[in-house]
Short mmCIF file of C-alpha atoms in Angstrom, two decimals:
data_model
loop_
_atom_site.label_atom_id
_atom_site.label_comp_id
_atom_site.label_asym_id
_atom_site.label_seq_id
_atom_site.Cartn_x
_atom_site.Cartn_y
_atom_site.Cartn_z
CA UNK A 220 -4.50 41.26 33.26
CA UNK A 221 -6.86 39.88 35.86
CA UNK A 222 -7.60 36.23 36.73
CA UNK A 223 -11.33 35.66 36.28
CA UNK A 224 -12.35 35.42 39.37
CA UNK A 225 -15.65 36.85 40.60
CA UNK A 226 -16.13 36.24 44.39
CA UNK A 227 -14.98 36.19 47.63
CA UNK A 228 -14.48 32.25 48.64
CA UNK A 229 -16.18 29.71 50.63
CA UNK A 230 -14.38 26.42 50.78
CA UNK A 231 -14.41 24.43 47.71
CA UNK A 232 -17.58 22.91 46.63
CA UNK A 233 -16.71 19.50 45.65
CA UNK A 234 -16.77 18.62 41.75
CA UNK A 235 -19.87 16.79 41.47
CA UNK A 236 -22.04 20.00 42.94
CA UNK A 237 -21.48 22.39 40.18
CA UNK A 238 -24.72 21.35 38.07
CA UNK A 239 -26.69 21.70 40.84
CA UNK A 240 -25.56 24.79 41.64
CA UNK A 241 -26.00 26.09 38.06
CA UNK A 242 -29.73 25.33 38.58
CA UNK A 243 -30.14 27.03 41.78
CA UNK A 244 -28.16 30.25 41.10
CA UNK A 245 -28.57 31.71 37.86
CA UNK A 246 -26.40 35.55 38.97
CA UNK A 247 -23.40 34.53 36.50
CA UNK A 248 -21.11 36.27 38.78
CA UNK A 249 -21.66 34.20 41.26
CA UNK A 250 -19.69 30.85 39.40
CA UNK A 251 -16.57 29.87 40.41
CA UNK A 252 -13.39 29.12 38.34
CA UNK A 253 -13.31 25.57 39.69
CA UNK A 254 -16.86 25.20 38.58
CA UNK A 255 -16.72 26.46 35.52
CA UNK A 256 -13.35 24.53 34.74
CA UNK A 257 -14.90 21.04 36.12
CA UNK A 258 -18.23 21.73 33.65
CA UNK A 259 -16.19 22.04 31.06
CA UNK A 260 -14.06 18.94 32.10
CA UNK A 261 -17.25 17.10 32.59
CA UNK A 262 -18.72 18.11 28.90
CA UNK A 263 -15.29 17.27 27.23
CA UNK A 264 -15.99 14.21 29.25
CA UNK A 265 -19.45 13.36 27.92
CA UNK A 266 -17.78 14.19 24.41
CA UNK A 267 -14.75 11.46 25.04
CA UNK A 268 -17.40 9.19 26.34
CA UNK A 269 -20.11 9.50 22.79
CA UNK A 270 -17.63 10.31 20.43
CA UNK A 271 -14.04 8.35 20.58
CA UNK A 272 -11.25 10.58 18.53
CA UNK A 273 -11.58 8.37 15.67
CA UNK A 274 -14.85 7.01 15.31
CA UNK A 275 -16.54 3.61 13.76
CA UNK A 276 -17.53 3.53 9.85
CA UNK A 277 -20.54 4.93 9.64
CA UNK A 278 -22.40 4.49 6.61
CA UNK A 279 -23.47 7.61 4.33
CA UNK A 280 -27.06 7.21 5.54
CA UNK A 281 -26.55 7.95 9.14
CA UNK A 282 -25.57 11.43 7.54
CA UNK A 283 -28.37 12.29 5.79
CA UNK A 284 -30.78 10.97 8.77
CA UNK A 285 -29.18 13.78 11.04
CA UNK A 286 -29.63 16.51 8.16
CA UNK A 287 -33.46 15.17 7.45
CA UNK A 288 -34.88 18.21 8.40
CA UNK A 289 -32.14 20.66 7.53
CA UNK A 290 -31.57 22.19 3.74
CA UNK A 291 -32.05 20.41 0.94
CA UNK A 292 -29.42 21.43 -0.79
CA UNK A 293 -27.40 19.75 2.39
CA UNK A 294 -29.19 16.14 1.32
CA UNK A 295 -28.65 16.70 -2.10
CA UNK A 296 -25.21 17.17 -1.19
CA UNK A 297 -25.05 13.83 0.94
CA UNK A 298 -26.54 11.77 -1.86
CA UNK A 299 -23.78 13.01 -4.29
CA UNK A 300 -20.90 11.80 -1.94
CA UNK A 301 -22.79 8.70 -1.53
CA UNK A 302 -21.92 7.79 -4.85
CA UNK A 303 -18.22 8.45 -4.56
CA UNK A 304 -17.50 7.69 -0.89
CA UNK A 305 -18.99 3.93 0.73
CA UNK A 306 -18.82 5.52 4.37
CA UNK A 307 -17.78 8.19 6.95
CA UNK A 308 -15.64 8.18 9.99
CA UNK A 309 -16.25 10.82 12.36
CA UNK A 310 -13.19 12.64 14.48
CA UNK A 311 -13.25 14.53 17.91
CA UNK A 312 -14.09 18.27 17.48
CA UNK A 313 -11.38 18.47 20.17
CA UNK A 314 -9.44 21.43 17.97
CA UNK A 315 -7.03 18.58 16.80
CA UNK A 316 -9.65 16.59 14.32
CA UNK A 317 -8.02 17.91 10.87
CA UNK A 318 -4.24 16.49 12.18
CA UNK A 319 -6.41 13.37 13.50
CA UNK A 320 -7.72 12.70 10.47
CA UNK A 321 -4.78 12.97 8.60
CA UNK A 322 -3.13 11.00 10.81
CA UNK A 323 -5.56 8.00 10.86
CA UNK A 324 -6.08 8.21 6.69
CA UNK A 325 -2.65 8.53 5.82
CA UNK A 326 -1.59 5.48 7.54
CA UNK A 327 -4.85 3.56 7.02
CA UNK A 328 -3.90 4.28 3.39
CA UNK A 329 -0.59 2.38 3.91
CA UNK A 330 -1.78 -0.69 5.57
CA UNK A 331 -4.01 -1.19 2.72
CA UNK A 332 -1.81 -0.13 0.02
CA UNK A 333 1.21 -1.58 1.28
CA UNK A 334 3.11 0.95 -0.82
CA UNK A 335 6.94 0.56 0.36
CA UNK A 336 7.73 3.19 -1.95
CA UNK A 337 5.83 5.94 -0.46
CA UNK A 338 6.91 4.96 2.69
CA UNK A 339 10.30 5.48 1.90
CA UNK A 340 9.40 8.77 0.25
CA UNK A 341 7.89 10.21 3.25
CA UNK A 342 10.42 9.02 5.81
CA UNK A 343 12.56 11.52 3.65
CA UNK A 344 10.73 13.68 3.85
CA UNK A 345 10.22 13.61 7.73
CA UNK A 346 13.82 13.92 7.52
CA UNK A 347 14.02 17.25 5.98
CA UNK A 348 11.25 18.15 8.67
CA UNK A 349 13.80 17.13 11.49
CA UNK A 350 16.72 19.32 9.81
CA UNK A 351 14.09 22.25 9.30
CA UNK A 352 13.39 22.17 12.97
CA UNK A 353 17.30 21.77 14.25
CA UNK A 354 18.21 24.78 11.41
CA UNK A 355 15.15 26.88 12.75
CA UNK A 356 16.94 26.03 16.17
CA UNK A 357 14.48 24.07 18.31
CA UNK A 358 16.40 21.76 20.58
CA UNK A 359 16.28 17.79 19.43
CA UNK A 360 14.77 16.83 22.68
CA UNK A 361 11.70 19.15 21.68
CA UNK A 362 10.76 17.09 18.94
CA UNK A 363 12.30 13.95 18.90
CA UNK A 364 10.10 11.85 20.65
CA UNK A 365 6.79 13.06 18.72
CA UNK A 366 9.30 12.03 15.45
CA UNK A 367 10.00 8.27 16.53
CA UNK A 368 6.24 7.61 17.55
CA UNK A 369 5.06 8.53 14.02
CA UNK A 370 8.26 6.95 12.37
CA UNK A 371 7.27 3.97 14.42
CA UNK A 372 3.57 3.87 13.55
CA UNK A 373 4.58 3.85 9.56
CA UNK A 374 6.64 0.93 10.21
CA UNK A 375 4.04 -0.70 12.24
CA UNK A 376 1.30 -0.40 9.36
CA UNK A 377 3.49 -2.27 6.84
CA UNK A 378 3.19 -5.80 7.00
CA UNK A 379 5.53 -8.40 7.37
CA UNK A 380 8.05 -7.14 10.49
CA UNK A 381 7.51 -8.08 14.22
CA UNK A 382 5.79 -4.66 15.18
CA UNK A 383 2.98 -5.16 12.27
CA UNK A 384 -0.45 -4.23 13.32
CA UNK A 385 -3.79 -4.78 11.83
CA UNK A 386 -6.67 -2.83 11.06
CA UNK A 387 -8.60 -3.09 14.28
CA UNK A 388 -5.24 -2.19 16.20
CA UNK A 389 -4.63 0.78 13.82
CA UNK A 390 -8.28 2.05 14.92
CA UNK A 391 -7.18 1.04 18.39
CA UNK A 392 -3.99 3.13 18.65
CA UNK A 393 -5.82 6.32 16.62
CA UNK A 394 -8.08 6.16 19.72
CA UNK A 395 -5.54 5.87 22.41
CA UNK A 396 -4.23 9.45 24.00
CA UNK A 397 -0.71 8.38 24.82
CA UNK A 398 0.01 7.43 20.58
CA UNK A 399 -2.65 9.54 19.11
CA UNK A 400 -2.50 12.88 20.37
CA UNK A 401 1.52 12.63 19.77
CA UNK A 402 0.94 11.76 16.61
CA UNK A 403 -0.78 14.99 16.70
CA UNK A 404 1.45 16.89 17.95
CA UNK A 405 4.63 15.45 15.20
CA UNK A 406 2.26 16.98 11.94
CA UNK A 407 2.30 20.24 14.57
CA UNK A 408 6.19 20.24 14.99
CA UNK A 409 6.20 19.87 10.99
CA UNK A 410 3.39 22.62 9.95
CA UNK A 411 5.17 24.93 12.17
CA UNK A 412 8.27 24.16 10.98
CA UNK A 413 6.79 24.64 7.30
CA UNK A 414 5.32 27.69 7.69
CA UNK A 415 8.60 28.92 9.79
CA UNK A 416 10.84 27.94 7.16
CA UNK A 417 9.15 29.56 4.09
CA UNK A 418 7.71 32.70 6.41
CA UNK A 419 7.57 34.95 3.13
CA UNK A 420 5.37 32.67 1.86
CA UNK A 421 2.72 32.31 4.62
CA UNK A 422 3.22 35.87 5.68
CA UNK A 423 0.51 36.98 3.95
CA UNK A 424 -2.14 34.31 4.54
CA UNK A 425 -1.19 34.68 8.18
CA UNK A 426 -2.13 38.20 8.44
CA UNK A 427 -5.13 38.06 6.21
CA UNK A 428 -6.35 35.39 8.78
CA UNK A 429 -4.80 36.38 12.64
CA UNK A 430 -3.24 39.47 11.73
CA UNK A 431 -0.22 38.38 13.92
CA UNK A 432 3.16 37.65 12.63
CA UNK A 433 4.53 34.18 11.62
CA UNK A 434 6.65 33.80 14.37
CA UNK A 435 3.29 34.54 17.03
CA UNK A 436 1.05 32.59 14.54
CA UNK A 437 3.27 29.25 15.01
CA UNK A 438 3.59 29.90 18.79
CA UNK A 439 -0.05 30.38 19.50
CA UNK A 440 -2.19 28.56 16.35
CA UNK A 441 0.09 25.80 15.11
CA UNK A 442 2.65 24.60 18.38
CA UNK A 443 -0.07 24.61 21.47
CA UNK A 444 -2.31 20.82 21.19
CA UNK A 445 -6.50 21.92 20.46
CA UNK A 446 -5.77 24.83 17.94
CA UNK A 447 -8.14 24.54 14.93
CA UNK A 448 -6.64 24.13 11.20
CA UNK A 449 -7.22 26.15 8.35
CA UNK A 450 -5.88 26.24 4.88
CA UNK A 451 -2.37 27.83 5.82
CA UNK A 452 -2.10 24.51 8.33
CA UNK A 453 -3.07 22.45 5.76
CA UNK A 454 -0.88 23.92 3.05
CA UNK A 455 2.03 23.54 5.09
CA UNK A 456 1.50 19.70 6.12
CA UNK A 457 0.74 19.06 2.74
CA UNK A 458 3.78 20.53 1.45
CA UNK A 459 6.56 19.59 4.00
CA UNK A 460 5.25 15.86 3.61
CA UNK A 461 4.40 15.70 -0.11
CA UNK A 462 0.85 14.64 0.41
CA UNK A 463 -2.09 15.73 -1.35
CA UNK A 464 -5.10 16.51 0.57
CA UNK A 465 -8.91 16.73 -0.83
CA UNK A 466 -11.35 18.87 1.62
CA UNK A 467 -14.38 18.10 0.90
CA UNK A 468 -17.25 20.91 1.58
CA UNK A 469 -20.90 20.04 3.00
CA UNK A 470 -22.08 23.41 2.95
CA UNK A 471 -25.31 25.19 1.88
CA UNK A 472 -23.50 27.14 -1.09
CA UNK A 473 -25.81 25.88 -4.00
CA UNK A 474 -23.50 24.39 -7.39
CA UNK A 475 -25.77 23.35 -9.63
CA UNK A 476 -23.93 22.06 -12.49
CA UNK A 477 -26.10 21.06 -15.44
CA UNK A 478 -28.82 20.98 -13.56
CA UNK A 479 -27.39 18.00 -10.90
CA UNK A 480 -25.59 19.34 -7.76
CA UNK A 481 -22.14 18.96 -6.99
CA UNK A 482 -20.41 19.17 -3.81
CA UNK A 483 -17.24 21.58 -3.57
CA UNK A 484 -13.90 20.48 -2.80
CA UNK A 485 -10.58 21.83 -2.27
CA UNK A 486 -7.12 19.92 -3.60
CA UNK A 487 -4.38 20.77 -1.44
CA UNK A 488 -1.22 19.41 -4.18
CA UNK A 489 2.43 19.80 -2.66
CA UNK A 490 4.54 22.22 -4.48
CA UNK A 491 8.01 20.88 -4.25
CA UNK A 492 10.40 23.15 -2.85
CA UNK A 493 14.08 22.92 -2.64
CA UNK A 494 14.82 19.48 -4.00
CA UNK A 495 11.60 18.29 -2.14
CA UNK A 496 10.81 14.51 -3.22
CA UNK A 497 7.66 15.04 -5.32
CA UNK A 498 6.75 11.53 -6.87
CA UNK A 499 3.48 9.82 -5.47
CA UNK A 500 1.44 11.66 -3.79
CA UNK A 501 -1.43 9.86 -2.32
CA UNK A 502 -5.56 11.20 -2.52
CA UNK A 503 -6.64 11.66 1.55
CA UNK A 504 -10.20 12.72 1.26
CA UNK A 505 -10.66 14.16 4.78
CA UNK A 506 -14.69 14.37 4.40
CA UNK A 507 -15.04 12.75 8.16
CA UNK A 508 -13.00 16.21 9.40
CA UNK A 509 -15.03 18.77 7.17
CA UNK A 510 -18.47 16.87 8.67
CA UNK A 511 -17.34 17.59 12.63
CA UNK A 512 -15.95 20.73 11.56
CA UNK A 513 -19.10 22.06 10.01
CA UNK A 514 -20.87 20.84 13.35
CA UNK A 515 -18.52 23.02 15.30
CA UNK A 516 -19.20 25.91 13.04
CA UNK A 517 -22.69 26.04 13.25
CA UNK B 111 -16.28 10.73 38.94
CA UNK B 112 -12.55 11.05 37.90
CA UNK B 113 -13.01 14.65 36.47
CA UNK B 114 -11.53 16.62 39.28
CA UNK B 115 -8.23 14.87 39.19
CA UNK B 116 -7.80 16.17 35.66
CA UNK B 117 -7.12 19.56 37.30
CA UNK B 118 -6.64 19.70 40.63
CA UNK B 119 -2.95 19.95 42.03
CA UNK B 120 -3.14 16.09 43.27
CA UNK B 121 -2.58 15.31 39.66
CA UNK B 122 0.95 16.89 39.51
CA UNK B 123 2.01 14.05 42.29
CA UNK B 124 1.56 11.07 40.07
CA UNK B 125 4.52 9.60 39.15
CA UNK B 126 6.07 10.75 35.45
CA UNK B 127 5.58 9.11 32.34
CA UNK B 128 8.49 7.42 31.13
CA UNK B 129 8.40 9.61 28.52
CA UNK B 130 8.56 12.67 30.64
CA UNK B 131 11.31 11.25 32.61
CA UNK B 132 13.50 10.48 29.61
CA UNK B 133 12.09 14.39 28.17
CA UNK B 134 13.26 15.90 31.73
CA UNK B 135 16.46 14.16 32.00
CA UNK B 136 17.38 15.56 28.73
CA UNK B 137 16.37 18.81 29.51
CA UNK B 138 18.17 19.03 32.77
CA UNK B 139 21.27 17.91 30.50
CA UNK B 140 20.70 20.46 28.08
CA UNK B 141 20.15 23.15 30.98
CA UNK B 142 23.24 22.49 32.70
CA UNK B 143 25.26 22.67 29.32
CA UNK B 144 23.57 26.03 28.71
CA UNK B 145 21.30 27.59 31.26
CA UNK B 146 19.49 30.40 30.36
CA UNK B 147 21.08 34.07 31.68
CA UNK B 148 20.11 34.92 34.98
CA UNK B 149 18.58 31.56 36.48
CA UNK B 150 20.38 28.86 38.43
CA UNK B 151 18.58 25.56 39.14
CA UNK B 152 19.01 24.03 42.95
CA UNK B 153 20.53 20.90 42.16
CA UNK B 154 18.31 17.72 44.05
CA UNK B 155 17.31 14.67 43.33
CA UNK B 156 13.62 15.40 42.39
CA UNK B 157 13.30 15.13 38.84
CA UNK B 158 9.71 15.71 38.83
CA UNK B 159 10.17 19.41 40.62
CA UNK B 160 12.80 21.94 39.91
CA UNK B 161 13.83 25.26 41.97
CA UNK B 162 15.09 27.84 40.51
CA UNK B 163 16.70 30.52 41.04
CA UNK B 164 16.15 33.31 39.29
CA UNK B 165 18.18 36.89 39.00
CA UNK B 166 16.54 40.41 38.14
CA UNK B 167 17.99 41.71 34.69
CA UNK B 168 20.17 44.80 35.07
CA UNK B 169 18.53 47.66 34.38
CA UNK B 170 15.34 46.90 35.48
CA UNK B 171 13.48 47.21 37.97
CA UNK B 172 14.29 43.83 39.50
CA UNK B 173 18.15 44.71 39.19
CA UNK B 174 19.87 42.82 42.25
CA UNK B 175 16.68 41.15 43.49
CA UNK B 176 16.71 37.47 43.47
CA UNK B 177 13.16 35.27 43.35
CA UNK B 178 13.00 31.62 43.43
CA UNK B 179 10.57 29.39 40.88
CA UNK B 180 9.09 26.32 41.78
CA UNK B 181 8.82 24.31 38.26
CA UNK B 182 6.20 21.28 39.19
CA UNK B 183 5.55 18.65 36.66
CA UNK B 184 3.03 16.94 35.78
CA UNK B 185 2.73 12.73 34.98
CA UNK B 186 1.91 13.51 30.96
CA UNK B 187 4.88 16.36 30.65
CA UNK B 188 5.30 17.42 27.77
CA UNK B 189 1.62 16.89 26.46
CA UNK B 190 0.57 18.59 29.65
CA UNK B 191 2.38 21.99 31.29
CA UNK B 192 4.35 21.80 34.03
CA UNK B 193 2.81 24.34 36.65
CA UNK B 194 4.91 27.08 37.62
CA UNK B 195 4.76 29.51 40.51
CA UNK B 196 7.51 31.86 42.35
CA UNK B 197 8.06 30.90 45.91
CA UNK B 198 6.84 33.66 48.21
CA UNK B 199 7.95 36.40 48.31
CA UNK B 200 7.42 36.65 44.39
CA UNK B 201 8.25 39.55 42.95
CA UNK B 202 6.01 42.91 43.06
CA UNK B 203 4.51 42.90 39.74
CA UNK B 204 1.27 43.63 38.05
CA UNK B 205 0.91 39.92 36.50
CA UNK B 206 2.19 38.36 39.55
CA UNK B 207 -0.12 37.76 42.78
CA UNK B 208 1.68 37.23 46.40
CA UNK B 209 1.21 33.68 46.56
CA UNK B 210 3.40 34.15 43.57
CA UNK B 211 0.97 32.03 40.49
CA UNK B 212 1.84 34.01 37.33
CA UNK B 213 -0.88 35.42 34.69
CA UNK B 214 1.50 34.36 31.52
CA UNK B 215 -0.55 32.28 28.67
CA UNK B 216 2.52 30.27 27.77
CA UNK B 217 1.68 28.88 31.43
CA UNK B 218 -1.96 27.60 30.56
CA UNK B 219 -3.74 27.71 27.25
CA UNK B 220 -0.69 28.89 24.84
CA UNK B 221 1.41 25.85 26.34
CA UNK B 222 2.97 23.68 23.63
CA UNK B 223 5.32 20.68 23.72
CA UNK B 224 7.64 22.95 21.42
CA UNK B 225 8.04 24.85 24.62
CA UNK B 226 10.97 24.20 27.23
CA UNK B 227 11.45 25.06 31.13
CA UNK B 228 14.60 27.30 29.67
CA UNK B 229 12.32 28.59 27.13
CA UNK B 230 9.22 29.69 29.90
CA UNK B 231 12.17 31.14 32.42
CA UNK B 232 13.58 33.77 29.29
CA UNK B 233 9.20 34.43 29.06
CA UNK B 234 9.34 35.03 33.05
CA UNK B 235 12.57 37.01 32.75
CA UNK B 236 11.10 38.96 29.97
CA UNK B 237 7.78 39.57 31.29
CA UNK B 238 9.82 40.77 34.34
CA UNK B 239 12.38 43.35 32.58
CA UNK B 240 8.92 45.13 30.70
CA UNK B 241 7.56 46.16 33.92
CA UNK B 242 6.87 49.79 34.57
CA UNK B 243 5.59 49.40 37.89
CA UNK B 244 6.21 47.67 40.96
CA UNK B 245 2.47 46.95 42.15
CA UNK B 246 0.47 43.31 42.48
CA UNK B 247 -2.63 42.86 40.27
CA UNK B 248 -6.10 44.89 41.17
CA UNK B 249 -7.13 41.54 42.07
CA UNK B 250 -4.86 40.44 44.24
CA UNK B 251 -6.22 39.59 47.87
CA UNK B 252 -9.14 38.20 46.24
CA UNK B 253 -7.91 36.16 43.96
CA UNK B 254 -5.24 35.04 46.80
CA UNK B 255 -7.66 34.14 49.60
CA UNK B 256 -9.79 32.32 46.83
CA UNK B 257 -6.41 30.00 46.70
CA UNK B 258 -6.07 29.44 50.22
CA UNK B 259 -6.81 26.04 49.99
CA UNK B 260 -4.09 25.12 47.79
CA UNK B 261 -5.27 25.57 44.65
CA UNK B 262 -3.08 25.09 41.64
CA UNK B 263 -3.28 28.46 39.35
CA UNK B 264 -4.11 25.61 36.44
CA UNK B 265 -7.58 25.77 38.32
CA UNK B 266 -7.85 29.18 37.40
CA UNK B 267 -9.15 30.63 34.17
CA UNK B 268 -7.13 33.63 33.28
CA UNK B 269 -7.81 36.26 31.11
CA UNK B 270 -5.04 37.12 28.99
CA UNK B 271 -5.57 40.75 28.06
CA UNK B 272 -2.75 42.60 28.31
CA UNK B 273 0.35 41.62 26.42
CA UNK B 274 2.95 44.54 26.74
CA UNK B 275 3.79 44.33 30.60
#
């Protein structure tokens, strides 16, 4: 245990030097904490600056322009969706873009659908969510606060009461730190109560992917804002909520089926457990999340 | 160019969010109904920072010693950490430098909103009671001259490399 420190200290260059000094001094011993830390402030910065956490529709096209002169198979790929999906939205690859995403379809989905009855079906089941969390013994105050912001934004999305919102303030409030990212951090609370509560189920997914324990897997991959997603986050938000989830895959892997290509996807379906409310489940194709996540990967 | 504010220890003095204020206040309920074993916090009427006192467990090697934690927090609490350092003289320890900032992730990186100022003092406590050693880290006058001008330790990146001390 050592902080990262590499040299003995001047006084503090002021913020605004440290690309400057990156050009003049290329000995990478020689950088600062404080630089370092304000570059990468300043590139997550840029990033807030070009791409909002939920982004404008985009149409299929813009896609395919970026991947003109990358594989084939890739434009293939973006043609097929083309026929199934009128446009993209892209999210933040700030670590949080699969929650984000859920967060802004899900609800998206109910202002359009106006579908009381699924709104009433998944306030129950944010209820079980809240008793998970008190049985697994997290203190009400812990939670609480993230669980009345989303409560409130499912209200807000249905039509018809004094706190309705439209479209454009739906895309509004996705983009806005203080609702989004707490938003974010409610689907956290429940995934890691999920996985928590039915440990023997995860355990083994968890190890095949961290090889940590449940317990150290919720602390440092679920609870703490900016941790990526994978399929055991997914599973778990899928099932503790009773939404299905499509995850839709623009990769190079080549499916040709009857000669056409096709473009993989993976159905996340909630398995009801213990008395559970199946019912509706509602179709979130999160294809905006799989495109920035493929641009982080690669 | 607003980025430095983001981290530097100016930050921490902007007024809470009145969601961190109505968080805190709980919290301070909820600690008085049940502090954790071995710290007391100095009542005052600063909400926003918190002294505590904190007792070496018995049996180890801080048995009978007593430290004091300053618990700073920050306008977006609990989105954002609250910063926490031991008032000098911090105890001798190999994650803990004289100026008393603490190497623990929970602090930085690994913080989560899930995460209480009870719940980072039993972490302090138990990162306390493992020690084998009474020494500072390698590092220490360097990394403690490098803060002499009032740096937070959020300015810092730490390595995390060592998880049994």
């Amino acid at each position: 245990m050592q902080n990262h420190d590499e040299i003995p200290v001047e006084p503090e260059t002021e913020s605004t030097a440290f690309n400057m000094d990156f050009e003049a001094d290329d000995d990478w011993s020689n950088y600062k904490d404080s630089d370092v830390m304000q570059q990468q402030s300043a590139i997550f910065e840029q990033d807030a600056a070009k791409f909002p956490f939920v982004g404008d529709k985009e149409p299929l096209s813009s896609l395919e322009a970026e991947y003109e002169s990358g594989s084939p198979i890739l434009l293939q790929k973006i043609k097929v969706l083309g026929k199934e999906f009128g446009a993209i939205r892209r999210t933040r690859g700030d670590g949080n873009c699969f929650f984000r995403s859920f967060m802004f379809s899900y609800l998206e989905h109910i202002l359009e659908s106006q579908d009381q009855a699924e709104v009433e079906r998944v306030k129950t089941n944010v209820e079980k969510c809240r008793k998970t969390l008190q049985d697994l013994g997290y203190a009400d105050f812990t939670f609480e606060d993230f669980f009345s912001l989303f409560l409130e934004q499912l209200e807000s999305v249905l039509q018809g009461n004094d706190a309705s919102i439209s479209h454009d303030e739906l895309v509004l409030r996705s983009r806005d730190q203080s609702v989004s990212d707490y938003v974010v951090m409610f689907f956290r609370f429940v995934t890691s109560g999920e996985i928590r509560k039915r440990s023997e189920f995860f355990e083994p997914f968890i190890l095949g992917l961290s090889n940590t324990t449940v317990e150290q897997f919720c602390k440092t991959s679920v609870e703490p804002m900016g941790e990526e997603s994978d399929h055991v986050h997914i599973t778990a938000l899928c099932d503790a909520l009773g939404v299905a989830i499509r995850v839709v895959y623009l990769d190079r892997s080549s499916c040709d089926k009857d000669g056409g290509v096709s473009v993989n996807h993976h159905d996340f379906v909630p398995t009801p457990s213990d008395g559970a409310t199946a019912g509706t489940v509602c179709d979130l194709d999160l294809f905006g999340w799989v495109q920035t996540a493929k641009q982080e990967g690669e | 160019m607003p980025s430095k504010s983001s981290l530097s220890s100016e930050r921490i003095r902007e007024a809470l969010s009145k969601i961190a204020t109505n968080r805190l206040q709980k919290e301070l309920m909820e600690w008085q109904l049940n502090p954790p074993t071995g710290f007391k916090h100095k009542v005052t009427d600063n909400l926003q920072r918190w002294i505590i006192e904190v007792n070496g467990a018995p049996g180890t090697l801080y048995a009978n010693e007593t430290f004091q934690l300053q618990v700073d927090f920050p306008e977006h609490y609990p989105m954002e950490a609250p910063q926490v350092i031991f008032v000098p003289p911090a105890p001798l320890h190999p994650h803990i430098y004289s100026n008393g900032h603490i190497c623990l992730d929970i602090l930085y990186d690994s913080w989560s909103p899930a995460m209480t100022v009870s719940s980072v003092c039993i972490s302090i406590v138990s990162m306390l009671s493992s020690s084998t050693s009474k020494q500072r880290p390698a590092d220490d006058e360097r990394y403690v001259k490098n803060c002499r001008n009032g740096r937070s330790p959020k300015e810092t990146r730490w390595w995390f490399h060592d998880d049994k001390v």
